[in-house]
Coordinates of C-alpha atoms in Angstrom, one line a residue:
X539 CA -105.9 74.2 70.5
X540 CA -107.5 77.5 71.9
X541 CA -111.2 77.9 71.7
X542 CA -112.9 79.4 68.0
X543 CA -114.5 81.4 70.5
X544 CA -111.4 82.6 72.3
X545 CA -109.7 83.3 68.8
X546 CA -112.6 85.0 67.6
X547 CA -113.1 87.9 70.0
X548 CA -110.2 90.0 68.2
X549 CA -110.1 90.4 64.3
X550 CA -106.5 89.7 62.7
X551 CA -103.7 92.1 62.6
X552 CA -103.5 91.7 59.0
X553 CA -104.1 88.7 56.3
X554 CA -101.3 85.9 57.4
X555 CA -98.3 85.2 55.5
X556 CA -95.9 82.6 56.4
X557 CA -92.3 82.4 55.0
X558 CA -90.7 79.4 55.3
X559 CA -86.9 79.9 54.4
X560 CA -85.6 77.0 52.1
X561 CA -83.4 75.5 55.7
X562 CA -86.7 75.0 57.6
X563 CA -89.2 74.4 54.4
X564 CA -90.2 71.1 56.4
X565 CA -91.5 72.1 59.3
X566 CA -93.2 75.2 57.4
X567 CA -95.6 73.1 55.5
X568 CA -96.4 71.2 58.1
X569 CA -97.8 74.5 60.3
X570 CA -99.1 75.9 57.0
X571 CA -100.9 72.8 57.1
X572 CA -102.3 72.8 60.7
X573 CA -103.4 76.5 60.3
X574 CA -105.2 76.2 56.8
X575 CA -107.3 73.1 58.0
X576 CA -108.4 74.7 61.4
X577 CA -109.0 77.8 59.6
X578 CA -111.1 76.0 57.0
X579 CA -113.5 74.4 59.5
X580 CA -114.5 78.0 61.5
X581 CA -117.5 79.6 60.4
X582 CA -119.4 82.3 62.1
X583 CA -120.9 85.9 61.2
X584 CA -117.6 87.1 61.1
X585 CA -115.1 85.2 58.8
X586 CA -116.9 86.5 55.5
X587 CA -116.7 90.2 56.2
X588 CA -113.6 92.5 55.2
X589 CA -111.8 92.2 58.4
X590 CA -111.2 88.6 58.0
X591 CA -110.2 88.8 53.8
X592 CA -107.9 85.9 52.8
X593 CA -108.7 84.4 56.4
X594 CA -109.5 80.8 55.2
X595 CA -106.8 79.9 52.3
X596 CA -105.5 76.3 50.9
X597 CA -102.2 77.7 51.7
X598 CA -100.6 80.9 53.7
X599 CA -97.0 79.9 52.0
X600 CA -95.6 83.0 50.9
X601 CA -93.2 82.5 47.7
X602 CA -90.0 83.6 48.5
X603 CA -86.5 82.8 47.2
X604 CA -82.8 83.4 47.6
X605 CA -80.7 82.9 44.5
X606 CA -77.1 82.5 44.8
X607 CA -74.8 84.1 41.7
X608 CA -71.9 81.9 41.0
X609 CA -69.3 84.3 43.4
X610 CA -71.6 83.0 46.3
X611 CA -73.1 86.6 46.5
X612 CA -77.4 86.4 47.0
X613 CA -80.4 88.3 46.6
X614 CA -83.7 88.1 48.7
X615 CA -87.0 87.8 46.2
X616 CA -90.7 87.9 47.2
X617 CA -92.5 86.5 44.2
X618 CA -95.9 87.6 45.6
X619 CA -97.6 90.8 47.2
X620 CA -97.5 91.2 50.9
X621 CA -98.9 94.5 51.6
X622 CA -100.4 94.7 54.8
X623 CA -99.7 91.2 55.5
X624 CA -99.1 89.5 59.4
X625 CA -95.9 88.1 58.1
X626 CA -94.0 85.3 60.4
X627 CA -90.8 84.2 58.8
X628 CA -89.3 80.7 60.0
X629 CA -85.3 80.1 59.7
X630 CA -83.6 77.1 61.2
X631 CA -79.7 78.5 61.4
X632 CA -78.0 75.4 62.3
X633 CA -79.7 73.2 58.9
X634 CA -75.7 72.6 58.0
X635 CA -77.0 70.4 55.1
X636 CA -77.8 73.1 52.5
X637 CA -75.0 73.7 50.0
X638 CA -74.5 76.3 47.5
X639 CA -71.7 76.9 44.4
X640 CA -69.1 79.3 45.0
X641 CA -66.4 79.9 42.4
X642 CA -67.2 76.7 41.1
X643 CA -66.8 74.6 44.8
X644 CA -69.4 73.3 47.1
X645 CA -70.0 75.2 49.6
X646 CA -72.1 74.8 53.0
X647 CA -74.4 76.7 54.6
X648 CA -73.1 78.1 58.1
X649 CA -75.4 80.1 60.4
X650 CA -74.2 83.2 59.2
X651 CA -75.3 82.3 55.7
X652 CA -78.8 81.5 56.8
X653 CA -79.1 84.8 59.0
X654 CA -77.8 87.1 56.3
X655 CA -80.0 85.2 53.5
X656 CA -82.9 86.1 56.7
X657 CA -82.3 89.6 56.1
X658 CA -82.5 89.8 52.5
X659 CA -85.7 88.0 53.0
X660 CA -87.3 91.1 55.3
X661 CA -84.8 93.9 52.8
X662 CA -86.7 92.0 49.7
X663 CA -90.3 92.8 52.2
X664 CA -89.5 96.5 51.6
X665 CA -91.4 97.4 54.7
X666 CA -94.7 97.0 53.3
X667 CA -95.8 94.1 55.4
X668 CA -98.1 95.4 58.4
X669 CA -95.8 93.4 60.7
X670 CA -92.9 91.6 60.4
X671 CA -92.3 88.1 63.3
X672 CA -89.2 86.1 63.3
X673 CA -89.3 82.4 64.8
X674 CA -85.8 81.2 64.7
X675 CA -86.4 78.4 67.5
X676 CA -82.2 77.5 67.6
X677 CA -81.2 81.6 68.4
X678 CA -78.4 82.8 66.5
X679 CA -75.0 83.1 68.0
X680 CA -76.9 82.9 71.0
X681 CA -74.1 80.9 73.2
X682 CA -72.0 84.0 72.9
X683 CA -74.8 85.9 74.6
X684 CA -72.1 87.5 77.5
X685 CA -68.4 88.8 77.7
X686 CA -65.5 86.8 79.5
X687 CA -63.1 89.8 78.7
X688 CA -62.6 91.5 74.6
X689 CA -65.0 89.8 72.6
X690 CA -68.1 90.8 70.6
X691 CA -71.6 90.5 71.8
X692 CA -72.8 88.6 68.7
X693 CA -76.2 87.6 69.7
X694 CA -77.2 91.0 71.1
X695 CA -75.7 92.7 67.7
X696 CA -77.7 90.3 65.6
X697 CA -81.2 91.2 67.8
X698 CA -80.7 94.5 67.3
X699 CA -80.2 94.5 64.0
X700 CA -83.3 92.8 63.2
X701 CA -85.3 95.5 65.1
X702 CA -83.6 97.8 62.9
X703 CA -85.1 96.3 60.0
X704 CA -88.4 96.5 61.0
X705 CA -88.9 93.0 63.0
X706 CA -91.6 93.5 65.9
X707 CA -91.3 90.3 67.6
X708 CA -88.9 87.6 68.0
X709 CA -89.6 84.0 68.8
X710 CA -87.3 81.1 70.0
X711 CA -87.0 78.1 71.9
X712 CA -85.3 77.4 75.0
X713 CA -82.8 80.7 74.8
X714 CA -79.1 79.6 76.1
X715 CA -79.6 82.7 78.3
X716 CA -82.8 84.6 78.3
X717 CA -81.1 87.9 79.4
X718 CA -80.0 88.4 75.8
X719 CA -84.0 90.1 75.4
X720 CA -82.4 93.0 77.5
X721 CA -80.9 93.7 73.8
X722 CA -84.0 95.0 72.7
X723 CA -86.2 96.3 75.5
X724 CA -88.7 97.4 73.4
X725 CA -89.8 95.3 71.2
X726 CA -91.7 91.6 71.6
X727 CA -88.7 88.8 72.5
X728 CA -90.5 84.6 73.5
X729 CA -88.5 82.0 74.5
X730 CA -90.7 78.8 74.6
X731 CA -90.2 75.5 76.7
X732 CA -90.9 72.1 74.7
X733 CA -91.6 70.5 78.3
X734 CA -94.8 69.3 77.5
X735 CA -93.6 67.8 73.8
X736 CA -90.6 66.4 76.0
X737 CA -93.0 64.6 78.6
X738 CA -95.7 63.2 75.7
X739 CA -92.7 61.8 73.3
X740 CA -90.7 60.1 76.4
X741 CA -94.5 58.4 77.5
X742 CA -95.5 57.6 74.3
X743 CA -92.4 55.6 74.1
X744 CA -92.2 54.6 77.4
X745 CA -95.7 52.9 78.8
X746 CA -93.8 51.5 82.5
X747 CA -92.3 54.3 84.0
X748 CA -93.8 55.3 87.6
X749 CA -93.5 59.0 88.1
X750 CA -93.8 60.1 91.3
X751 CA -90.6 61.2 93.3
X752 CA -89.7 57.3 94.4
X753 CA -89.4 56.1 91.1
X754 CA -88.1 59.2 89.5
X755 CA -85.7 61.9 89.2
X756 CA -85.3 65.2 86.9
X757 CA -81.1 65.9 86.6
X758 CA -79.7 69.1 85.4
X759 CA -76.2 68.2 83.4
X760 CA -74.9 72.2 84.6
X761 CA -75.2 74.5 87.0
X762 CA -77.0 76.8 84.1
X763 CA -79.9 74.3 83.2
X764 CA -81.0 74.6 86.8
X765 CA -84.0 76.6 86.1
X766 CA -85.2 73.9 83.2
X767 CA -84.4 71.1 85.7
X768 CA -86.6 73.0 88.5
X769 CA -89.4 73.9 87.2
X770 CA -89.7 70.1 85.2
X771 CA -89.3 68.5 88.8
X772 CA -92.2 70.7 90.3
X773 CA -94.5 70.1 87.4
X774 CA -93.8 66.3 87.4
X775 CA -93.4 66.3 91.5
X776 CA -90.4 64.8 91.5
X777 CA -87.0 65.7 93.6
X778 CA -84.0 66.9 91.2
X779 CA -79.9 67.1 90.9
X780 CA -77.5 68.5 88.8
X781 CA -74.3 68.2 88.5
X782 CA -71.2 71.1 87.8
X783 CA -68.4 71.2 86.2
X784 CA -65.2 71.7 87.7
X785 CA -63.1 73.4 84.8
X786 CA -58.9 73.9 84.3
X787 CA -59.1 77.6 84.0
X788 CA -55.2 77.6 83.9
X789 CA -55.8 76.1 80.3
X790 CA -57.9 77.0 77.1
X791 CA -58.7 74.2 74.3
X792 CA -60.8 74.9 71.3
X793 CA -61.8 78.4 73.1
X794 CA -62.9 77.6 76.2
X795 CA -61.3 76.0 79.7
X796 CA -61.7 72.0 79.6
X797 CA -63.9 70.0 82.1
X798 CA -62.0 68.1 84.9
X799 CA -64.9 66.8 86.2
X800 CA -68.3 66.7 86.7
X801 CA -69.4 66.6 90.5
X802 CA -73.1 65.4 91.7
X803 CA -75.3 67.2 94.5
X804 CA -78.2 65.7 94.8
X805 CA -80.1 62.8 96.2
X806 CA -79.4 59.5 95.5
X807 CA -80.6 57.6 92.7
X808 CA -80.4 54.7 92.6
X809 CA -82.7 52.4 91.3
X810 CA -84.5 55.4 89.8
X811 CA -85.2 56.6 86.0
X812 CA -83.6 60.0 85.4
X813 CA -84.5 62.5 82.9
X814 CA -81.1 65.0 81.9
X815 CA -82.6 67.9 80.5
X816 CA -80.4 70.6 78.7
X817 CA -81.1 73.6 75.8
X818 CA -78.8 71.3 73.2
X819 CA -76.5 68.3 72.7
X820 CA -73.4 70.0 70.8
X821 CA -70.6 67.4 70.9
X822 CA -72.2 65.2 73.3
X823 CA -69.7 64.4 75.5
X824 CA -70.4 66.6 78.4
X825 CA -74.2 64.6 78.7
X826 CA -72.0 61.2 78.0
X827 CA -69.9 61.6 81.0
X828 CA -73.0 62.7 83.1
X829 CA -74.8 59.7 82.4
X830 CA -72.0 57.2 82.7
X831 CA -71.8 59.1 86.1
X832 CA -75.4 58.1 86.7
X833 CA -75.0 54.8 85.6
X834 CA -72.2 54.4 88.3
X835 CA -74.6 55.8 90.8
X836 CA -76.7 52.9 90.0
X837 CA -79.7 55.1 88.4
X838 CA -82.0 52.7 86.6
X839 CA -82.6 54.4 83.1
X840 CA -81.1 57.3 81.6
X841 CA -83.2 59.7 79.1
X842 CA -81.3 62.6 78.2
X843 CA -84.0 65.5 77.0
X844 CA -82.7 68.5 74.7
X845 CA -84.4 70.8 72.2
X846 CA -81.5 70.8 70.0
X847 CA -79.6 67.9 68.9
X848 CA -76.8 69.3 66.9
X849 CA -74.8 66.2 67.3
X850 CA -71.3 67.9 66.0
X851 CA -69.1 65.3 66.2
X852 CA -71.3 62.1 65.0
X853 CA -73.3 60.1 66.8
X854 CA -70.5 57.0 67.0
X855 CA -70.5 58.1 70.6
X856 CA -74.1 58.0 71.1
X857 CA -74.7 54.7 69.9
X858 CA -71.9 53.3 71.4
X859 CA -73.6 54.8 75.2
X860 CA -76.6 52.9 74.1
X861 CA -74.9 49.6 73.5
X862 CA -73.0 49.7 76.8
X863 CA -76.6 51.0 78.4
X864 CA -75.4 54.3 79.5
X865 CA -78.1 55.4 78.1
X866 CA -81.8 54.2 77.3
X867 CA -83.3 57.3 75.1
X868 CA -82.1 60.6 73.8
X869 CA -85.1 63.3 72.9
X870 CA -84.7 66.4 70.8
X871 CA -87.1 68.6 68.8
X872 CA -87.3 68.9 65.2
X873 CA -86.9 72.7 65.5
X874 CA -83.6 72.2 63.8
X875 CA -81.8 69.9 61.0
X876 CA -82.2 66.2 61.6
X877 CA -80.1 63.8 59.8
X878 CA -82.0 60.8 58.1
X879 CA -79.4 58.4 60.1
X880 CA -80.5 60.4 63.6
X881 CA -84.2 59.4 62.5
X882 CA -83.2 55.6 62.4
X883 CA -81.5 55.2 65.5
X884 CA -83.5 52.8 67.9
X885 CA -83.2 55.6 71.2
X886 CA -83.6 58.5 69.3
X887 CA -87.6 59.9 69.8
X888 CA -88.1 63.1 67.9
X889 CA -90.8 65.5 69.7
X890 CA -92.7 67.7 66.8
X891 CA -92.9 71.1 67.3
X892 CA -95.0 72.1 64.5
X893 CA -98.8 72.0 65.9
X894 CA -97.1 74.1 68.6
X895 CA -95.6 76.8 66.2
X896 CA -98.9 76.8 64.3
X897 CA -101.1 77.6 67.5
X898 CA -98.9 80.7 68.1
X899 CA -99.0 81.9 64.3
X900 CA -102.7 81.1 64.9
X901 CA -103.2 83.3 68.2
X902 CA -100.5 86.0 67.4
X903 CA -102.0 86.8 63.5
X904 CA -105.2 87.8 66.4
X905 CA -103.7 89.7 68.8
X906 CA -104.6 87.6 71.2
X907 CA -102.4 86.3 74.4
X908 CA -100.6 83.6 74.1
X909 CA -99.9 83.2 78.1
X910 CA -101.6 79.9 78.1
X911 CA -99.6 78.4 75.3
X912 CA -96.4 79.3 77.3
X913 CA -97.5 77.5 80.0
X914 CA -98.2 73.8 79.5
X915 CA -98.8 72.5 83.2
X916 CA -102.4 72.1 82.6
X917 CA -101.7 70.3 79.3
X918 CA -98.7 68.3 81.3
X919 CA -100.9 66.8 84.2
X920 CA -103.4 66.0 81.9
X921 CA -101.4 64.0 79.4
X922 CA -100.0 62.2 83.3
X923 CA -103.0 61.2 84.3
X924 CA -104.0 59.3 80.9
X925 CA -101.0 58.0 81.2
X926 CA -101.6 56.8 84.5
X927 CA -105.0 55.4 83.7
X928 CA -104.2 53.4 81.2
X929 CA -101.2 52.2 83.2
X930 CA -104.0 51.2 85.7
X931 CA -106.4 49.5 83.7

């Protein structure tokens, strides 16, 4: 965490308010939790005068609700003032196990649903918060972020719209494609890497692996996760791959041209533990046909690294990989809906992102840079090198 002293040179933008939307009500306690206890234990000159009212609180949960009428229509409600407040709303778009009535049938929850019960939330505001932050770590529409000939910009639409409303700053994790900021020039747009919660949930399960470039490889699953796959290789010092796809682009199934193959360039790896890192696991079997392709190549282990697991199709397939030892782990955040079965599977380690969240609430309500929290090499080698001590002892 920061330094007090750091966080203490700037007063808060306003008194905090976090709304945790009813699809992400999880991982909102648990920053409400982090930032209420750190909060509790500063003291100083400062945290009594009028700058910092409502600074240290039990809770910065603000009540807020979206009731459904029984034609499946809604209204955003703020049961609470929050005039003048810092106010950082938290929506997970892709929690697909909420449900509401409509017309007397169960319906689910689709992203849309979540984004448009998002907006009622900051209609219901009114405009009277001070300033208005969305984190919505899995981006909305944000794999249709560019044309391929007449189709709608959804993602850029939807960041726009947002602005409109009032919204100063945007956060997300791991962007499909980063560009999609060039949307909204103006106003504040963070897409955060979970590298470091990737590197201290595969070595807390994992206490043999030798990582130097010998031992170990970083693999990129597509020519568009390069950047991911580069910069985890430098930090770690390791050497990388990735493999393309060679599409039919005489053909279209279910929207999109289907994969002939997947082709390697690389180094070799065999005998070495590979780590496939990617923004998401949709289907799966695009990262299931890269490591069987590994496995082939002789690579010793296979951990396949994602911030979103939105397993669509099951995970059959998964743990089927993982009883023919195609692959050894699978990591994903809990940034978006996990199912209790996913939670039980023997290679499945979840990487929490709360305290991470709750440090850039935490810095942001001050107005202070979060540079340093978007850049975990520090924190990266550090983590390595206990990790290599104990290993040595």
């Amino acid at each position: 965490m920061p330094s007090e002293e750091k966080i203490l040179e700037t007063i808060p933008v306003g008194p905090l308010g976090i709304v945790a939307m009813e699809n992400c009500k999880d991982l909102g306690r648990q920053v409400d939790s982090y930032i209420a206890g750190w909060r509790s234990s500063r003291t100083g000159l400062y945290t009594h005068t009028i700058a910092y009212a409502g600074y240290q609180k039990d809770s910065y949960l603000v009540n807020a609700k979206v009731p459904r009428f029984g034609s499946g229509e809604a209204k955003g409600i703020i049961n609470q003032s929050v005039r003048g407040q810092d106010l950082y709303i938290l929506v997970d778009v892709g929690n697909y196990s909420m449900k509401y009535s409509l017309c007397g049938y169960e319906n689910r929850m689709s992203p849309d649903d979540h984004y448009q019960d998002l907006k009622r939330v900051i209609a219901a505001v009114g405009g009277k918060a001070r300033r208005i932050t969305v984190i919505m770590p899995f981006l909305y529409e944000s794999r249709q972020h560019k044309r391929t000939g007449r189709e709608s910009l959804d993602c850029a639409m939807a960041l726009q719209e947002l602005t409109n409303m009032g919204v100063e700053n945007i956060i997300t994790f791991d962007a499909h494609d980063p560009r999609v900021q060039n949307a909204i020039p103006l106003k504040g747009f963070e897409t955060v890497q979970p590298a470091y919660q990737f590197v201290k949930g595969l070595l807390g399960r994992e206490k043999e692996l030798k990582i130097d470039a010998d031992h170990m490889m970083v693999i990129s699953p597509d020519e568009g996760g390069t950047s991911r796959a580069v910069y985890l290789a430098n930090v770690l010092g390791l050497d990388m791959g990735m493999f393309y796809k060679r599409r039919d682009y005489s053909k279209i199934v279910n929207g999109r041209n289907p994969i002939v193959a997947h082709e390697f360039l690389g180094s070799s790896v065999e005998g070495k533990d590979v780590i496939v890192i990617d923004d998401m696991i949709s289907s799966g079997e695009s990262v299931l046909e890269v490591a069987k392709d590994l496995k082939e190549r002789k690579a010793k282990k296979v951990f396949i690294a994602t911030t979103f697991g939105l397993f669509t199709n099951g995970l059959d397939k998964f743990d089927e990989a993982y009883e023919k030892g195609l692959i050894d782990r699978i990591l994903t955040t809990n940034l978006t809906y996990q199912t209790p079965e996913l939670l039980t599977k023997p290679y499945y380690i979840s990487c929490d992102m709360s305290k991470y969240i709750s440090l850039i609430i935490d810095t942001l309500n001050h107005d202070a840079s979060i540079s340093e929290l978007l850049d975990p090499v520090g924190r990266i080698h550090r983590f390595i090198n206990k990790y290599k001590e104990k290993q040595n002892n």
